[in-house]
Amino acid sequence: MKNWEKNIRKVVPYTPGEQPNQPDMIKLNTNENPYPPAPGVEKALKALDTDTLRLYPDPKAEILVKAIASYYNLKEEQVFVGVGSDDVIAMCFLTFFNSEKPILFPDITYSFYDVWADLFKIPYKRPALNDQFHIRKEDYVQPNGGIIFPNPNAPTGVSMPLAEIEEILINNRDVIVMIDEAYVDFGTESALSLIDKYDNLLVIQTFSKSRSLAGMRIGYAMGNPELIKYLNDVKYSFNSYTMNRTALAAGVASVNDREYFEETCRKIVETREWTKTELRKLGFSFGDSKANFIFAAHSECPAKELFEALRNEHIYVRYFAKPRIDNHLRITIGTDEEMQKLIAFLTGYLKNRENR
């Protein structure tokens, strides 16, 4: 080892989903929305005065904070925005997880959590999901330095009832509890109704999934004003100008079109339920996903084999070579046409495999 290497912070990085770029592909591997952003987003970007790009954006991101607060009937002091929910959650880790006690998050969950914990040198424990991939609320009644989990969970899609989330909050009043609601708009009850009751609760959401703006990188946290102030203090100590002008304009336009947002979510949910029915017919099993993806395993065909066969046909899904989930595929919900093509390929492949 070189002398200078001993002072370098070394971590095992998060592995993002593959981003292929082929004209004939069906991309169902990174939980992106198959529909375009709200029509007002294009208008807002075309109307943007490019001369203003020579100026720094508003460090407070006031126009977007105000739009989100209005949408959810919150005070502006209850909203924090950042560059995607990843940026927001990383800022939360840095701000709130500073105890010597370990933070808690599930063993099967969003794989960025342990990366941030290692990066910021935060101790952690990962209580195991049960055999049905459900979070066990009783596992979160133990000494800890904070709690975070997605609802619905990722990559499983399984949702936790609001009453169970509240039980976790009741038993953890002395630490910050974060609910990562990246997929909440596809059929899960948000914990947002609890933020006035529990001053230690942060609810985190994103524009990447239900609002079709993954490419703009917009995320936000909602909680009591004191928590939001602490977040902003850390943000201004780290990078004051996190939100660029184009993202602010696009974000406001998206929030302002409630009808389009609700219609898009409805279409994805309907397609998801159709896909569940068709996958069951083919011998797949999975939990009752409330996200914009399905986490499925086949009774006879290994997930890795299916993953590679699909990839050869330019149909991209996500495969995780990890304990307990290495026989599952995470399949993002695309358009009706895309999911019909997926089912048609799987039908033919599994039939041919059976006849070998």
PDB file of N, CA, C and O in Angstrom, residues 254-299:
ATOM      1  N   SER A 254     -44.683  20.060 -12.852  1.00  0.00           N
ATOM      2  CA  SER A 254     -45.185  18.719 -12.580  1.00  0.00           C
ATOM      3  C   SER A 254     -46.168  18.715 -11.406  1.00  0.00           C
ATOM      4  O   SER A 254     -47.246  18.108 -11.486  1.00  0.00           O
ATOM      5  N   VAL A 255     -45.809  19.379 -10.338  1.00  0.00           N
ATOM      6  CA  VAL A 255     -46.673  19.429  -9.152  1.00  0.00           C
ATOM      7  C   VAL A 255     -48.010  20.087  -9.482  1.00  0.00           C
ATOM      8  O   VAL A 255     -49.059  19.694  -8.952  1.00  0.00           O
ATOM      9  N   ASN A 256     -48.000  21.050 -10.354  1.00  0.00           N
ATOM     10  CA  ASN A 256     -49.213  21.812 -10.659  1.00  0.00           C
ATOM     11  C   ASN A 256     -50.220  21.043 -11.508  1.00  0.00           C
ATOM     12  O   ASN A 256     -51.366  21.482 -11.654  1.00  0.00           O
ATOM     13  N   ASP A 257     -49.806  19.900 -12.082  1.00  0.00           N
ATOM     14  CA  ASP A 257     -50.731  19.123 -12.927  1.00  0.00           C
ATOM     15  C   ASP A 257     -51.162  17.856 -12.183  1.00  0.00           C
ATOM     16  O   ASP A 257     -50.726  16.748 -12.487  1.00  0.00           O
ATOM     17  N   ARG A 258     -52.030  18.021 -11.214  1.00  0.00           N
ATOM     18  CA  ARG A 258     -52.489  16.896 -10.400  1.00  0.00           C
ATOM     19  C   ARG A 258     -53.233  15.857 -11.251  1.00  0.00           C
ATOM     20  O   ARG A 258     -53.082  14.651 -11.048  1.00  0.00           O
ATOM     21  N   GLU A 259     -54.048  16.313 -12.184  1.00  0.00           N
ATOM     22  CA  GLU A 259     -54.865  15.397 -12.980  1.00  0.00           C
ATOM     23  C   GLU A 259     -53.993  14.440 -13.789  1.00  0.00           C
ATOM     24  O   GLU A 259     -54.252  13.233 -13.840  1.00  0.00           O
ATOM     25  N   TYR A 260     -52.951  14.957 -14.435  1.00  0.00           N
ATOM     26  CA  TYR A 260     -52.069  14.109 -15.240  1.00  0.00           C
ATOM     27  C   TYR A 260     -51.344  13.109 -14.351  1.00  0.00           C
ATOM     28  O   TYR A 260     -51.219  11.919 -14.682  1.00  0.00           O
ATOM     29  N   PHE A 261     -50.864  13.586 -13.218  1.00  0.00           N
ATOM     30  CA  PHE A 261     -50.172  12.729 -12.249  1.00  0.00           C
ATOM     31  C   PHE A 261     -51.059  11.560 -11.818  1.00  0.00           C
ATOM     32  O   PHE A 261     -50.635  10.399 -11.832  1.00  0.00           O
ATOM     33  N   GLU A 262     -52.275  11.839 -11.449  1.00  0.00           N
ATOM     34  CA  GLU A 262     -53.178  10.795 -10.971  1.00  0.00           C
ATOM     35  C   GLU A 262     -53.532   9.816 -12.082  1.00  0.00           C
ATOM     36  O   GLU A 262     -53.637   8.606 -11.849  1.00  0.00           O
ATOM     37  N   GLU A 263     -53.714  10.326 -13.303  1.00  0.00           N
ATOM     38  CA  GLU A 263     -54.051   9.462 -14.434  1.00  0.00           C
ATOM     39  C   GLU A 263     -52.891   8.516 -14.757  1.00  0.00           C
ATOM     40  O   GLU A 263     -53.097   7.322 -15.018  1.00  0.00           O
ATOM     41  N   THR A 264     -51.667   9.024 -14.727  1.00  0.00           N
ATOM     42  CA  THR A 264     -50.495   8.194 -15.010  1.00  0.00           C
ATOM     43  C   THR A 264     -50.343   7.091 -13.972  1.00  0.00           C
ATOM     44  O   THR A 264     -50.101   5.927 -14.310  1.00  0.00           O
ATOM     45  N   CYS A 265     -50.498   7.453 -12.712  1.00  0.00           N
ATOM     46  CA  CYS A 265     -50.411   6.449 -11.641  1.00  0.00           C
ATOM     47  C   CYS A 265     -51.482   5.373 -11.814  1.00  0.00           C
ATOM     48  O   CYS A 265     -51.214   4.178 -11.633  1.00  0.00           O
ATOM     49  N   ARG A 266     -52.684   5.799 -12.168  1.00  0.00           N
ATOM     50  CA  ARG A 266     -53.786   4.847 -12.359  1.00  0.00           C
ATOM     51  C   ARG A 266     -53.454   3.854 -13.466  1.00  0.00           C
ATOM     52  O   ARG A 266     -53.684   2.638 -13.317  1.00  0.00           O
ATOM     53  N   LYS A 267     -52.907   4.335 -14.574  1.00  0.00           N
ATOM     54  CA  LYS A 267     -52.572   3.452 -15.688  1.00  0.00           C
ATOM     55  C   LYS A 267     -51.509   2.428 -15.282  1.00  0.00           C
ATOM     56  O   LYS A 267     -51.606   1.244 -15.640  1.00  0.00           O
ATOM     57  N   ILE A 268     -50.515   2.872 -14.543  1.00  0.00           N
ATOM     58  CA  ILE A 268     -49.448   1.960 -14.113  1.00  0.00           C
ATOM     59  C   ILE A 268     -50.000   0.892 -13.176  1.00  0.00           C
ATOM     60  O   ILE A 268     -49.656  -0.290 -13.293  1.00  0.00           O
ATOM     61  N   VAL A 269     -50.870   1.281 -12.258  1.00  0.00           N
ATOM     62  CA  VAL A 269     -51.475   0.317 -11.329  1.00  0.00           C
ATOM     63  C   VAL A 269     -52.303  -0.708 -12.092  1.00  0.00           C
ATOM     64  O   VAL A 269     -52.232  -1.923 -11.813  1.00  0.00           O
ATOM     65  N   GLU A 270     -53.082  -0.279 -13.061  1.00  0.00           N
ATOM     66  CA  GLU A 270     -53.905  -1.201 -13.847  1.00  0.00           C
ATOM     67  C   GLU A 270     -53.025  -2.185 -14.623  1.00  0.00           C
ATOM     68  O   GLU A 270     -53.311  -3.388 -14.668  1.00  0.00           O
ATOM     69  N   THR A 271     -51.958  -1.679 -15.211  1.00  0.00           N
ATOM     70  CA  THR A 271     -51.043  -2.553 -15.954  1.00  0.00           C
ATOM     71  C   THR A 271     -50.342  -3.520 -15.005  1.00  0.00           C
ATOM     72  O   THR A 271     -50.138  -4.694 -15.345  1.00  0.00           O
ATOM     73  N   ARG A 272     -49.978  -3.038 -13.835  1.00  0.00           N
ATOM     74  CA  ARG A 272     -49.337  -3.912 -12.832  1.00  0.00           C
ATOM     75  C   ARG A 272     -50.245  -5.078 -12.460  1.00  0.00           C
ATOM     76  O   ARG A 272     -49.808  -6.228 -12.396  1.00  0.00           O
ATOM     77  N   GLU A 273     -51.513  -4.796 -12.222  1.00  0.00           N
ATOM     78  CA  GLU A 273     -52.440  -5.858 -11.814  1.00  0.00           C
ATOM     79  C   GLU A 273     -52.667  -6.855 -12.949  1.00  0.00           C
ATOM     80  O   GLU A 273     -52.782  -8.063 -12.710  1.00  0.00           O
ATOM     81  N   TRP A 274     -52.738  -6.380 -14.185  1.00  0.00           N
ATOM     82  CA  TRP A 274     -52.846  -7.285 -15.330  1.00  0.00           C
ATOM     83  C   TRP A 274     -51.609  -8.175 -15.414  1.00  0.00           C
ATOM     84  O   TRP A 274     -51.717  -9.393 -15.630  1.00  0.00           O
ATOM     85  N   THR A 275     -50.438  -7.569 -15.223  1.00  0.00           N
ATOM     86  CA  THR A 275     -49.185  -8.324 -15.317  1.00  0.00           C
ATOM     87  C   THR A 275     -49.102  -9.377 -14.220  1.00  0.00           C
ATOM     88  O   THR A 275     -48.626 -10.499 -14.461  1.00  0.00           O
ATOM     89  N   LYS A 276     -49.572  -9.062 -13.026  1.00  0.00           N
ATOM     90  CA  LYS A 276     -49.592 -10.055 -11.949  1.00  0.00           C
ATOM     91  C   LYS A 276     -50.387 -11.296 -12.364  1.00  0.00           C
ATOM     92  O   LYS A 276     -49.948 -12.436 -12.172  1.00  0.00           O
ATOM     93  N   THR A 277     -51.551 -11.071 -12.936  1.00  0.00           N
ATOM     94  CA  THR A 277     -52.410 -12.178 -13.361  1.00  0.00           C
ATOM     95  C   THR A 277     -51.704 -13.057 -14.390  1.00  0.00           C
ATOM     96  O   THR A 277     -51.715 -14.294 -14.294  1.00  0.00           O
ATOM     97  N   GLU A 278     -51.066 -12.416 -15.367  1.00  0.00           N
ATOM     98  CA  GLU A 278     -50.399 -13.160 -16.434  1.00  0.00           C
ATOM     99  C   GLU A 278     -49.172 -13.899 -15.914  1.00  0.00           C
ATOM    100  O   GLU A 278     -48.896 -15.036 -16.337  1.00  0.00           O
ATOM    101  N   LEU A 279     -48.424 -13.305 -15.018  1.00  0.00           N
ATOM    102  CA  LEU A 279     -47.244 -13.967 -14.461  1.00  0.00           C
ATOM    103  C   LEU A 279     -47.638 -15.185 -13.630  1.00  0.00           C
ATOM    104  O   LEU A 279     -46.964 -16.223 -13.663  1.00  0.00           O
ATOM    105  N   ARG A 280     -48.725 -15.073 -12.881  1.00  0.00           N
ATOM    106  CA  ARG A 280     -49.187 -16.224 -12.094  1.00  0.00           C
ATOM    107  C   ARG A 280     -49.530 -17.405 -13.010  1.00  0.00           C
ATOM    108  O   ARG A 280     -49.264 -18.562 -12.689  1.00  0.00           O
ATOM    109  N   LYS A 281     -50.163 -17.113 -14.151  1.00  0.00           N
ATOM    110  CA  LYS A 281     -50.506 -18.165 -15.103  1.00  0.00           C
ATOM    111  C   LYS A 281     -49.270 -18.914 -15.588  1.00  0.00           C
ATOM    112  O   LYS A 281     -49.342 -20.100 -15.930  1.00  0.00           O
ATOM    113  N   LEU A 282     -48.133 -18.214 -15.604  1.00  0.00           N
ATOM    114  CA  LEU A 282     -46.885 -18.800 -16.096  1.00  0.00           C
ATOM    115  C   LEU A 282     -46.086 -19.485 -14.999  1.00  0.00           C
ATOM    116  O   LEU A 282     -44.987 -19.989 -15.253  1.00  0.00           O
ATOM    117  N   GLY A 283     -46.598 -19.491 -13.772  1.00  0.00           N
ATOM    118  CA  GLY A 283     -45.900 -20.182 -12.690  1.00  0.00           C
ATOM    119  C   GLY A 283     -45.018 -19.302 -11.835  1.00  0.00           C
ATOM    120  O   GLY A 283     -44.220 -19.816 -11.037  1.00  0.00           O
ATOM    121  N   PHE A 284     -45.163 -17.985 -11.954  1.00  0.00           N
ATOM    122  CA  PHE A 284     -44.391 -17.067 -11.113  1.00  0.00           C
ATOM    123  C   PHE A 284     -45.117 -16.844  -9.786  1.00  0.00           C
ATOM    124  O   PHE A 284     -46.362 -16.878  -9.723  1.00  0.00           O
ATOM    125  N   SER A 285     -44.350 -16.586  -8.746  1.00  0.00           N
ATOM    126  CA  SER A 285     -44.908 -16.206  -7.448  1.00  0.00           C
ATOM    127  C   SER A 285     -44.261 -14.904  -7.001  1.00  0.00           C
ATOM    128  O   SER A 285     -43.116 -14.609  -7.354  1.00  0.00           O
ATOM    129  N   PHE A 286     -45.003 -14.132  -6.207  1.00  0.00           N
ATOM    130  CA  PHE A 286     -44.522 -12.815  -5.778  1.00  0.00           C
ATOM    131  C   PHE A 286     -45.451 -12.271  -4.705  1.00  0.00           C
ATOM    132  O   PHE A 286     -46.596 -12.718  -4.555  1.00  0.00           O
ATOM    133  N   GLY A 287     -44.961 -11.305  -3.959  1.00  0.00           N
ATOM    134  CA  GLY A 287     -45.797 -10.623  -2.981  1.00  0.00           C
ATOM    135  C   GLY A 287     -46.757  -9.675  -3.670  1.00  0.00           C
ATOM    136  O   GLY A 287     -46.664  -9.430  -4.884  1.00  0.00           O
ATOM    137  N   ASP A 288     -47.665  -9.129  -2.890  1.00  0.00           N
ATOM    138  CA  ASP A 288     -48.665  -8.218  -3.447  1.00  0.00           C
ATOM    139  C   ASP A 288     -48.044  -6.831  -3.596  1.00  0.00           C
ATOM    140  O   ASP A 288     -48.211  -5.966  -2.746  1.00  0.00           O
ATOM    141  N   SER A 289     -47.325  -6.634  -4.683  1.00  0.00           N
ATOM    142  CA  SER A 289     -46.600  -5.378  -4.884  1.00  0.00           C
ATOM    143  C   SER A 289     -47.535  -4.178  -4.929  1.00  0.00           C
ATOM    144  O   SER A 289     -48.558  -4.197  -5.605  1.00  0.00           O
ATOM    145  N   LYS A 290     -47.151  -3.138  -4.211  1.00  0.00           N
ATOM    146  CA  LYS A 290     -47.844  -1.855  -4.257  1.00  0.00           C
ATOM    147  C   LYS A 290     -46.939  -0.784  -4.853  1.00  0.00           C
ATOM    148  O   LYS A 290     -47.138   0.414  -4.639  1.00  0.00           O
ATOM    149  N   ALA A 291     -45.953  -1.221  -5.611  1.00  0.00           N
ATOM    150  CA  ALA A 291     -45.007  -0.306  -6.258  1.00  0.00           C
ATOM    151  C   ALA A 291     -45.207  -0.362  -7.772  1.00  0.00           C
ATOM    152  O   ALA A 291     -46.164  -0.968  -8.254  1.00  0.00           O
ATOM    153  N   ASN A 292     -44.315   0.255  -8.517  1.00  0.00           N
ATOM    154  CA  ASN A 292     -44.411   0.190  -9.984  1.00  0.00           C
ATOM    155  C   ASN A 292     -43.493  -0.908 -10.523  1.00  0.00           C
ATOM    156  O   ASN A 292     -42.918  -0.793 -11.610  1.00  0.00           O
ATOM    157  N   PHE A 293     -43.375  -1.974  -9.768  1.00  0.00           N
ATOM    158  CA  PHE A 293     -42.599  -3.135 -10.185  1.00  0.00           C
ATOM    159  C   PHE A 293     -43.152  -4.370  -9.482  1.00  0.00           C
ATOM    160  O   PHE A 293     -43.915  -4.276  -8.513  1.00  0.00           O
ATOM    161  N   ILE A 294     -42.741  -5.537  -9.973  1.00  0.00           N
ATOM    162  CA  ILE A 294     -43.108  -6.816  -9.370  1.00  0.00           C
ATOM    163  C   ILE A 294     -41.820  -7.590  -9.118  1.00  0.00           C
ATOM    164  O   ILE A 294     -40.933  -7.637  -9.980  1.00  0.00           O
ATOM    165  N   PHE A 295     -41.707  -8.192  -7.942  1.00  0.00           N
ATOM    166  CA  PHE A 295     -40.515  -8.937  -7.551  1.00  0.00           C
ATOM    167  C   PHE A 295     -40.878 -10.415  -7.584  1.00  0.00           C
ATOM    168  O   PHE A 295     -41.497 -10.940  -6.667  1.00  0.00           O
ATOM    169  N   ALA A 296     -40.510 -11.084  -8.686  1.00  0.00           N
ATOM    170  CA  ALA A 296     -41.080 -12.394  -8.985  1.00  0.00           C
ATOM    171  C   ALA A 296     -40.040 -13.499  -9.069  1.00  0.00           C
ATOM    172  O   ALA A 296     -38.906 -13.280  -9.509  1.00  0.00           O
ATOM    173  N   ALA A 297     -40.456 -14.688  -8.660  1.00  0.00           N
ATOM    174  CA  ALA A 297     -39.639 -15.891  -8.796  1.00  0.00           C
ATOM    175  C   ALA A 297     -40.454 -16.955  -9.526  1.00  0.00           C
ATOM    176  O   ALA A 297     -41.668 -17.070  -9.314  1.00  0.00           O
ATOM    177  N   HIS A 298     -39.793 -17.738 -10.371  1.00  0.00           N
ATOM    178  CA  HIS A 298     -40.494 -18.798 -11.095  1.00  0.00           C
ATOM    179  C   HIS A 298     -40.298 -20.128 -10.386  1.00  0.00           C
ATOM    180  O   HIS A 298     -39.236 -20.394  -9.808  1.00  0.00           O
ATOM    181  N   SER A 299     -41.312 -20.969 -10.464  1.00  0.00           N
ATOM    182  CA  SER A 299     -41.281 -22.241  -9.736  1.00  0.00           C
ATOM    183  C   SER A 299     -40.272 -23.233 -10.318  1.00  0.00           C
ATOM    184  O   SER A 299     -39.777 -24.106  -9.601  1.00  0.00           O
TER     185      SER A 299
END
